[in-house]
């Protein structure tokens, strides 16, 4: 017997304890496993080659066979020795004898009962009908002789050993092929545990959502009981002396997929014992001459122990197998899987992101924008209503009683908790990850939210993270806003599913009597923060005295691989929180990320074939216009904006980027569909978006969490008035109901970017790809940059306090434009005041004053501000390059009531570059959001593929369909407010 087989046999003997749990499995459980076999049709196997370790050695059991197996679109290779085939044959013979004995036993029992001997009602014990420890029952149809594999088929594998080497190999190949054909032609035998182990397959092997079939086998895993403590006290008899079955080691079935390594109880189980999700390795592990490695060999004191480890982020798992060759095979397979393109999860991609750019190969990457809460909440509600399998939700704040549609009296079923309950009752699994706040600093009451959500249904799983004192995280928060449905569509941006966020394009200041904003949803944090959120229908503000604070935000929907990248980020965070907060709670499962499955390399085809999931049929309400499409083909949503692109840009954009007014004759602007299929083209624009010239790594310094700005210098204010008046002329004919709040679903280049670190996602190093993307996009901008953000805090080079480089990138880009004598414009829209309670001079408003200090420090006060440095270099021409704006509206609190005014709180996190690139996400422009090691954030960089004719600076320009429509809709909404004010004055 070979050394490998000896070790394998010894290992099996030492770990009989792990089979005891399988032996105790009930007959009903075994029957359930057989209801969904691994193979639904017969696989095909081909002997590719035959080899022997030594040409002079004629031992038949040492012959090695390379076997190529194909099942549907999956193809994989196996390296098997003749001895392993013989052991497989013996196991099948044993199984056939046991099955035949059981059949005859059942016949005898039935015969005895027919003649009146024996108890007809005797209970059937599970152990009376069980086969051996690893049994998986064949179908009952037919007798055991139809499942019989003749011994002569196995003996033919040994015969070719006699003869010359080439002749032996040729005959061995034919003999082995014949033997494989015997058991691969019977579906019952193929689905037996013995054959599945031989073929290295499991229930996860052919699930398309998890990617191609890679390596699988039994492995011993150390310290797995830290995740699942079952069976740790079971030991074999010899352990009293040699401790061969140390409870620290557990036998598991390991499944390697392109993005993770999963551990199961056995091949026929799908419940995760543990999982390692591959992520970027620390920079110290990556050099120009050496690739990053997730798996490495471990030298054990006992030479008979062959071990290796897999390290990723804060996880390190020690593994054992039966031979050194298997260790090398596993290490090679894991490292190759982590580096395999296009994902290559162990290496950073553009901007240092964990996710690669998508849309480069026609992979159905699509995006759609939404402005303000009405459009976004409608789209999210529609997606939740159509959920079929699972929903992921995470956010900074979540309110279960939030109405997703208004008026709320007419849409009682649209409450978030009602939507989730309806889907949970239909079997949809819902996973919600809440930010656990510091109660003394915030009043979002996530503890109540968790209790309320858990009371909905058992299919709703909730985690709150982090435990601040245990994790030593006191200042930072989970700031992402994510909703993912069935891995098909996800929503990211600035909108939390909470009170105060729902708004329309009108941005009304009053609602009395309440029709749109019930109870505490009538929200104005500048006036008062509720002490409790539980009685949501009770008003916190006097609607007859105080206005609500209008809320302006931007959200984005993603389809295709970008959606799965966002889901991968959520799964990574969920699993990390699960290990930290609920490692032994089986009700809180570990999750596996889905993989975008494109099969060019293992199908042997020159052209990639995308394996698409089943189409999800949606039922649309004809009385309501759905704002988001589900799985239907992409269709343009009519954009009710000026139809003549050239004339609009001549009136608006050309004036803006030349920095002066031009007199244009006033002409009526006709509404129409701006984007038609005939006028749009698909062109790549990725040439200038390579990973180069990125900002250097930044240091980390504590900063306050929120900053704002509400004043400008006189010259900037004069320029602002002049610019807004220019925009009014071009948009004065746009009516209120013509502002579209949802854009077209568009095919785009997309890349998911984030801020994540060890405390927030368990990564090996801090990722600041959002920060790097901001700086790189600003550097490469050609004509203009438009920014909307809740905060604007950044520093110039040499700033010892603020470490993000957004301001430095803007400063250098403006200086370059001035040096080259080119027209370039930066427009920044931010809130007028911080969204915190208290006036500027109130004693308890220290946070308001502090945040405004940092905002002023960035823009117009001190040596590190941008305007001071630009004025020193450019003089009065500074106002031609950069300007800052805030939003304000007014209206009556109720019919016949007083007229009041309020700022429109800008909460969006958006940057548009040259009408071709958009960055949308949850990250603010400050150190908290951008440095990676602080708040966790998510975002997406979208580059257009489809273009329309436009102009910039009086020259023809190809404007992107997604980005151009978003900017025009935003400006239409914002400039309409100004038009209304002017009309009110007149």
PDB file of C-alpha atoms in Angstrom, residues 617-763:
ATOM      1  CA  UNK A 617     -41.268  38.357 -13.269  1.00  0.00           C
ATOM      2  CA  UNK A 618     -42.694  41.540 -11.844  1.00  0.00           C
ATOM      3  CA  UNK A 619     -46.291  42.572 -11.558  1.00  0.00           C
ATOM      4  CA  UNK A 620     -46.687  46.258 -12.219  1.00  0.00           C
ATOM      5  CA  UNK A 621     -49.502  48.348 -10.901  1.00  0.00           C
ATOM      6  CA  UNK A 622     -51.060  50.066 -13.883  1.00  0.00           C
ATOM      7  CA  UNK A 623     -52.287  52.878 -11.678  1.00  0.00           C
ATOM      8  CA  UNK A 624     -48.751  53.766 -10.593  1.00  0.00           C
ATOM      9  CA  UNK A 625     -45.696  54.428 -12.750  1.00  0.00           C
ATOM     10  CA  UNK A 626     -42.862  52.184 -11.586  1.00  0.00           C
ATOM     11  CA  UNK A 627     -39.651  54.123 -11.247  1.00  0.00           C
ATOM     12  CA  UNK A 628     -37.333  51.150 -11.492  1.00  0.00           C
ATOM     13  CA  UNK A 629     -37.292  48.205 -13.849  1.00  0.00           C
ATOM     14  CA  UNK A 630     -36.528  44.772 -12.455  1.00  0.00           C
ATOM     15  CA  UNK A 631     -35.391  42.163 -14.945  1.00  0.00           C
ATOM     16  CA  UNK A 632     -36.994  43.531 -18.069  1.00  0.00           C
ATOM     17  CA  UNK A 633     -34.824  44.854 -20.902  1.00  0.00           C
ATOM     18  CA  UNK A 634     -33.393  48.300 -20.387  1.00  0.00           C
ATOM     19  CA  UNK A 635     -35.778  51.017 -21.416  1.00  0.00           C
ATOM     20  CA  UNK A 636     -35.224  54.743 -21.382  1.00  0.00           C
ATOM     21  CA  UNK A 637     -37.473  56.655 -19.041  1.00  0.00           C
ATOM     22  CA  UNK A 638     -38.635  59.880 -20.724  1.00  0.00           C
ATOM     23  CA  UNK A 639     -36.679  62.820 -19.378  1.00  0.00           C
ATOM     24  CA  UNK A 640     -38.894  65.878 -19.273  1.00  0.00           C
ATOM     25  CA  UNK A 641     -36.223  68.461 -19.947  1.00  0.00           C
ATOM     26  CA  UNK A 642     -35.304  70.746 -22.872  1.00  0.00           C
ATOM     27  CA  UNK A 643     -35.115  68.685 -26.037  1.00  0.00           C
ATOM     28  CA  UNK A 644     -32.530  70.757 -27.902  1.00  0.00           C
ATOM     29  CA  UNK A 645     -29.277  69.710 -26.263  1.00  0.00           C
ATOM     30  CA  UNK A 646     -27.132  72.156 -28.227  1.00  0.00           C
ATOM     31  CA  UNK A 647     -29.278  75.145 -27.362  1.00  0.00           C
ATOM     32  CA  UNK A 648     -29.537  74.261 -23.680  1.00  0.00           C
ATOM     33  CA  UNK A 649     -25.802  73.964 -23.305  1.00  0.00           C
ATOM     34  CA  UNK A 650     -25.254  77.149 -25.288  1.00  0.00           C
ATOM     35  CA  UNK A 651     -27.505  79.019 -22.882  1.00  0.00           C
ATOM     36  CA  UNK A 652     -26.369  77.367 -19.686  1.00  0.00           C
ATOM     37  CA  UNK A 653     -23.118  75.482 -19.811  1.00  0.00           C
ATOM     38  CA  UNK A 654     -21.265  77.836 -22.110  1.00  0.00           C
ATOM     39  CA  UNK A 655     -22.134  80.809 -19.912  1.00  0.00           C
ATOM     40  CA  UNK A 656     -21.090  78.919 -16.819  1.00  0.00           C
ATOM     41  CA  UNK A 657     -17.671  77.828 -17.977  1.00  0.00           C
ATOM     42  CA  UNK A 658     -16.783  81.133 -19.644  1.00  0.00           C
ATOM     43  CA  UNK A 659     -17.517  82.936 -16.383  1.00  0.00           C
ATOM     44  CA  UNK A 660     -19.524  85.779 -17.944  1.00  0.00           C
ATOM     45  CA  UNK A 661     -22.985  86.518 -19.290  1.00  0.00           C
ATOM     46  CA  UNK A 662     -24.118  86.508 -22.860  1.00  0.00           C
ATOM     47  CA  UNK A 663     -27.353  87.930 -24.116  1.00  0.00           C
ATOM     48  CA  UNK A 664     -29.461  85.278 -25.787  1.00  0.00           C
ATOM     49  CA  UNK A 665     -32.921  85.854 -27.197  1.00  0.00           C
ATOM     50  CA  UNK A 666     -35.565  84.278 -24.991  1.00  0.00           C
ATOM     51  CA  UNK A 667     -37.223  81.364 -26.738  1.00  0.00           C
ATOM     52  CA  UNK A 668     -39.770  78.904 -25.391  1.00  0.00           C
ATOM     53  CA  UNK A 669     -38.282  75.575 -24.387  1.00  0.00           C
ATOM     54  CA  UNK A 670     -40.324  72.571 -25.435  1.00  0.00           C
ATOM     55  CA  UNK A 671     -40.406  69.502 -23.180  1.00  0.00           C
ATOM     56  CA  UNK A 672     -39.661  66.149 -24.758  1.00  0.00           C
ATOM     57  CA  UNK A 673     -37.718  62.917 -24.558  1.00  0.00           C
ATOM     58  CA  UNK A 674     -34.108  63.962 -24.404  1.00  0.00           C
ATOM     59  CA  UNK A 675     -32.724  60.462 -24.896  1.00  0.00           C
ATOM     60  CA  UNK A 676     -33.821  58.304 -27.774  1.00  0.00           C
ATOM     61  CA  UNK A 677     -32.242  55.086 -28.941  1.00  0.00           C
ATOM     62  CA  UNK A 678     -31.492  56.635 -32.292  1.00  0.00           C
ATOM     63  CA  UNK A 679     -29.347  59.437 -30.872  1.00  0.00           C
ATOM     64  CA  UNK A 680     -27.306  57.463 -28.374  1.00  0.00           C
ATOM     65  CA  UNK A 681     -24.148  55.570 -29.151  1.00  0.00           C
ATOM     66  CA  UNK A 682     -21.942  53.239 -27.174  1.00  0.00           C
ATOM     67  CA  UNK A 683     -18.317  54.304 -26.962  1.00  0.00           C
ATOM     68  CA  UNK A 684     -15.596  53.437 -24.438  1.00  0.00           C
ATOM     69  CA  UNK A 685     -14.017  56.187 -22.388  1.00  0.00           C
ATOM     70  CA  UNK A 686     -11.770  54.112 -20.157  1.00  0.00           C
ATOM     71  CA  UNK A 687      -8.516  55.254 -21.733  1.00  0.00           C
ATOM     72  CA  UNK A 688      -7.893  57.992 -19.223  1.00  0.00           C
ATOM     73  CA  UNK A 689      -9.042  56.078 -16.178  1.00  0.00           C
ATOM     74  CA  UNK A 690      -6.039  53.981 -15.277  1.00  0.00           C
ATOM     75  CA  UNK A 691      -4.545  53.618 -11.832  1.00  0.00           C
ATOM     76  CA  UNK A 692      -1.878  56.257 -11.972  1.00  0.00           C
ATOM     77  CA  UNK A 693      -1.261  59.586 -10.358  1.00  0.00           C
ATOM     78  CA  UNK A 694      -3.283  58.631  -7.316  1.00  0.00           C
ATOM     79  CA  UNK A 695      -2.922  60.358  -3.983  1.00  0.00           C
ATOM     80  CA  UNK A 696      -0.355  58.950  -1.573  1.00  0.00           C
ATOM     81  CA  UNK A 697      -1.452  57.094   1.507  1.00  0.00           C
ATOM     82  CA  UNK A 698      -2.695  59.457   4.160  1.00  0.00           C
ATOM     83  CA  UNK A 699      -2.217  59.468   7.884  1.00  0.00           C
ATOM     84  CA  UNK A 700      -5.077  59.328  10.324  1.00  0.00           C
ATOM     85  CA  UNK A 701      -5.998  62.047  12.823  1.00  0.00           C
ATOM     86  CA  UNK A 702      -9.084  62.454  14.981  1.00  0.00           C
ATOM     87  CA  UNK A 703     -11.541  65.034  13.698  1.00  0.00           C
ATOM     88  CA  UNK A 704     -15.037  66.144  14.527  1.00  0.00           C
ATOM     89  CA  UNK A 705     -17.697  64.273  12.575  1.00  0.00           C
ATOM     90  CA  UNK A 706     -19.632  67.071  10.881  1.00  0.00           C
ATOM     91  CA  UNK A 707     -18.736  70.432   9.326  1.00  0.00           C
ATOM     92  CA  UNK A 708     -20.593  73.019   7.262  1.00  0.00           C
ATOM     93  CA  UNK A 709     -20.424  76.535   5.776  1.00  0.00           C
ATOM     94  CA  UNK A 710     -22.939  79.381   5.336  1.00  0.00           C
ATOM     95  CA  UNK A 711     -21.041  82.512   4.271  1.00  0.00           C
ATOM     96  CA  UNK A 712     -18.853  83.575   1.372  1.00  0.00           C
ATOM     97  CA  UNK A 713     -16.676  86.532   0.587  1.00  0.00           C
ATOM     98  CA  UNK A 714     -18.320  89.463  -1.207  1.00  0.00           C
ATOM     99  CA  UNK A 715     -16.690  88.677  -4.531  1.00  0.00           C
ATOM    100  CA  UNK A 716     -17.876  85.076  -4.424  1.00  0.00           C
ATOM    101  CA  UNK A 717     -21.421  86.154  -3.533  1.00  0.00           C
ATOM    102  CA  UNK A 718     -21.524  88.579  -6.422  1.00  0.00           C
ATOM    103  CA  UNK A 719     -20.308  85.850  -8.759  1.00  0.00           C
ATOM    104  CA  UNK A 720     -22.918  83.467  -7.330  1.00  0.00           C
ATOM    105  CA  UNK A 721     -25.800  85.874  -8.033  1.00  0.00           C
ATOM    106  CA  UNK A 722     -24.487  86.497 -11.517  1.00  0.00           C
ATOM    107  CA  UNK A 723     -24.179  82.768 -12.242  1.00  0.00           C
ATOM    108  CA  UNK A 724     -27.633  81.869 -10.892  1.00  0.00           C
ATOM    109  CA  UNK A 725     -29.206  84.634 -12.991  1.00  0.00           C
ATOM    110  CA  UNK A 726     -27.534  83.139 -16.038  1.00  0.00           C
ATOM    111  CA  UNK A 727     -29.057  79.750 -15.274  1.00  0.00           C
ATOM    112  CA  UNK A 728     -32.539  81.227 -14.752  1.00  0.00           C
ATOM    113  CA  UNK A 729     -32.836  82.390 -18.333  1.00  0.00           C
ATOM    114  CA  UNK A 730     -32.162  78.928 -19.699  1.00  0.00           C
ATOM    115  CA  UNK A 731     -34.555  77.129 -17.325  1.00  0.00           C
ATOM    116  CA  UNK A 732     -37.309  79.644 -16.671  1.00  0.00           C
ATOM    117  CA  UNK A 733     -39.742  77.710 -18.884  1.00  0.00           C
ATOM    118  CA  UNK A 734     -39.239  74.377 -17.091  1.00  0.00           C
ATOM    119  CA  UNK A 735     -42.403  73.626 -15.131  1.00  0.00           C
ATOM    120  CA  UNK A 736     -42.550  72.087 -11.676  1.00  0.00           C
ATOM    121  CA  UNK A 737     -43.928  68.740 -12.835  1.00  0.00           C
ATOM    122  CA  UNK A 738     -41.320  68.438 -15.573  1.00  0.00           C
ATOM    123  CA  UNK A 739     -38.409  67.693 -13.253  1.00  0.00           C
ATOM    124  CA  UNK A 740     -37.733  63.962 -13.516  1.00  0.00           C
ATOM    125  CA  UNK A 741     -36.665  62.344 -10.266  1.00  0.00           C
ATOM    126  CA  UNK A 742     -35.593  58.990 -11.761  1.00  0.00           C
ATOM    127  CA  UNK A 743     -33.212  58.630 -14.669  1.00  0.00           C
ATOM    128  CA  UNK A 744     -32.875  56.087 -17.459  1.00  0.00           C
ATOM    129  CA  UNK A 745     -31.568  52.626 -16.709  1.00  0.00           C
ATOM    130  CA  UNK A 746     -28.299  52.822 -18.606  1.00  0.00           C
ATOM    131  CA  UNK A 747     -25.475  50.472 -19.538  1.00  0.00           C
ATOM    132  CA  UNK A 748     -22.314  51.854 -17.920  1.00  0.00           C
ATOM    133  CA  UNK A 749     -18.806  51.140 -16.790  1.00  0.00           C
ATOM    134  CA  UNK A 750     -19.060  50.769 -13.016  1.00  0.00           C
ATOM    135  CA  UNK A 751     -16.628  50.254 -10.169  1.00  0.00           C
ATOM    136  CA  UNK A 752     -17.619  49.836  -6.537  1.00  0.00           C
ATOM    137  CA  UNK A 753     -15.372  51.739  -4.130  1.00  0.00           C
ATOM    138  CA  UNK A 754     -15.412  51.912  -0.355  1.00  0.00           C
ATOM    139  CA  UNK A 755     -13.880  52.994   2.919  1.00  0.00           C
ATOM    140  CA  UNK A 756     -13.261  49.895   5.046  1.00  0.00           C
ATOM    141  CA  UNK A 757     -10.784  48.681   7.622  1.00  0.00           C
ATOM    142  CA  UNK A 758     -10.136  46.009  10.198  1.00  0.00           C
ATOM    143  CA  UNK A 759     -12.673  47.299  12.734  1.00  0.00           C
ATOM    144  CA  UNK A 760     -15.493  47.752  10.224  1.00  0.00           C
ATOM    145  CA  UNK A 761     -15.125  44.803   7.830  1.00  0.00           C
ATOM    146  CA  UNK A 762     -12.273  42.655   9.144  1.00  0.00           C
ATOM    147  CA  UNK A 763      -9.961  43.604   6.265  1.00  0.00           C
TER     148      UNK A 763
END
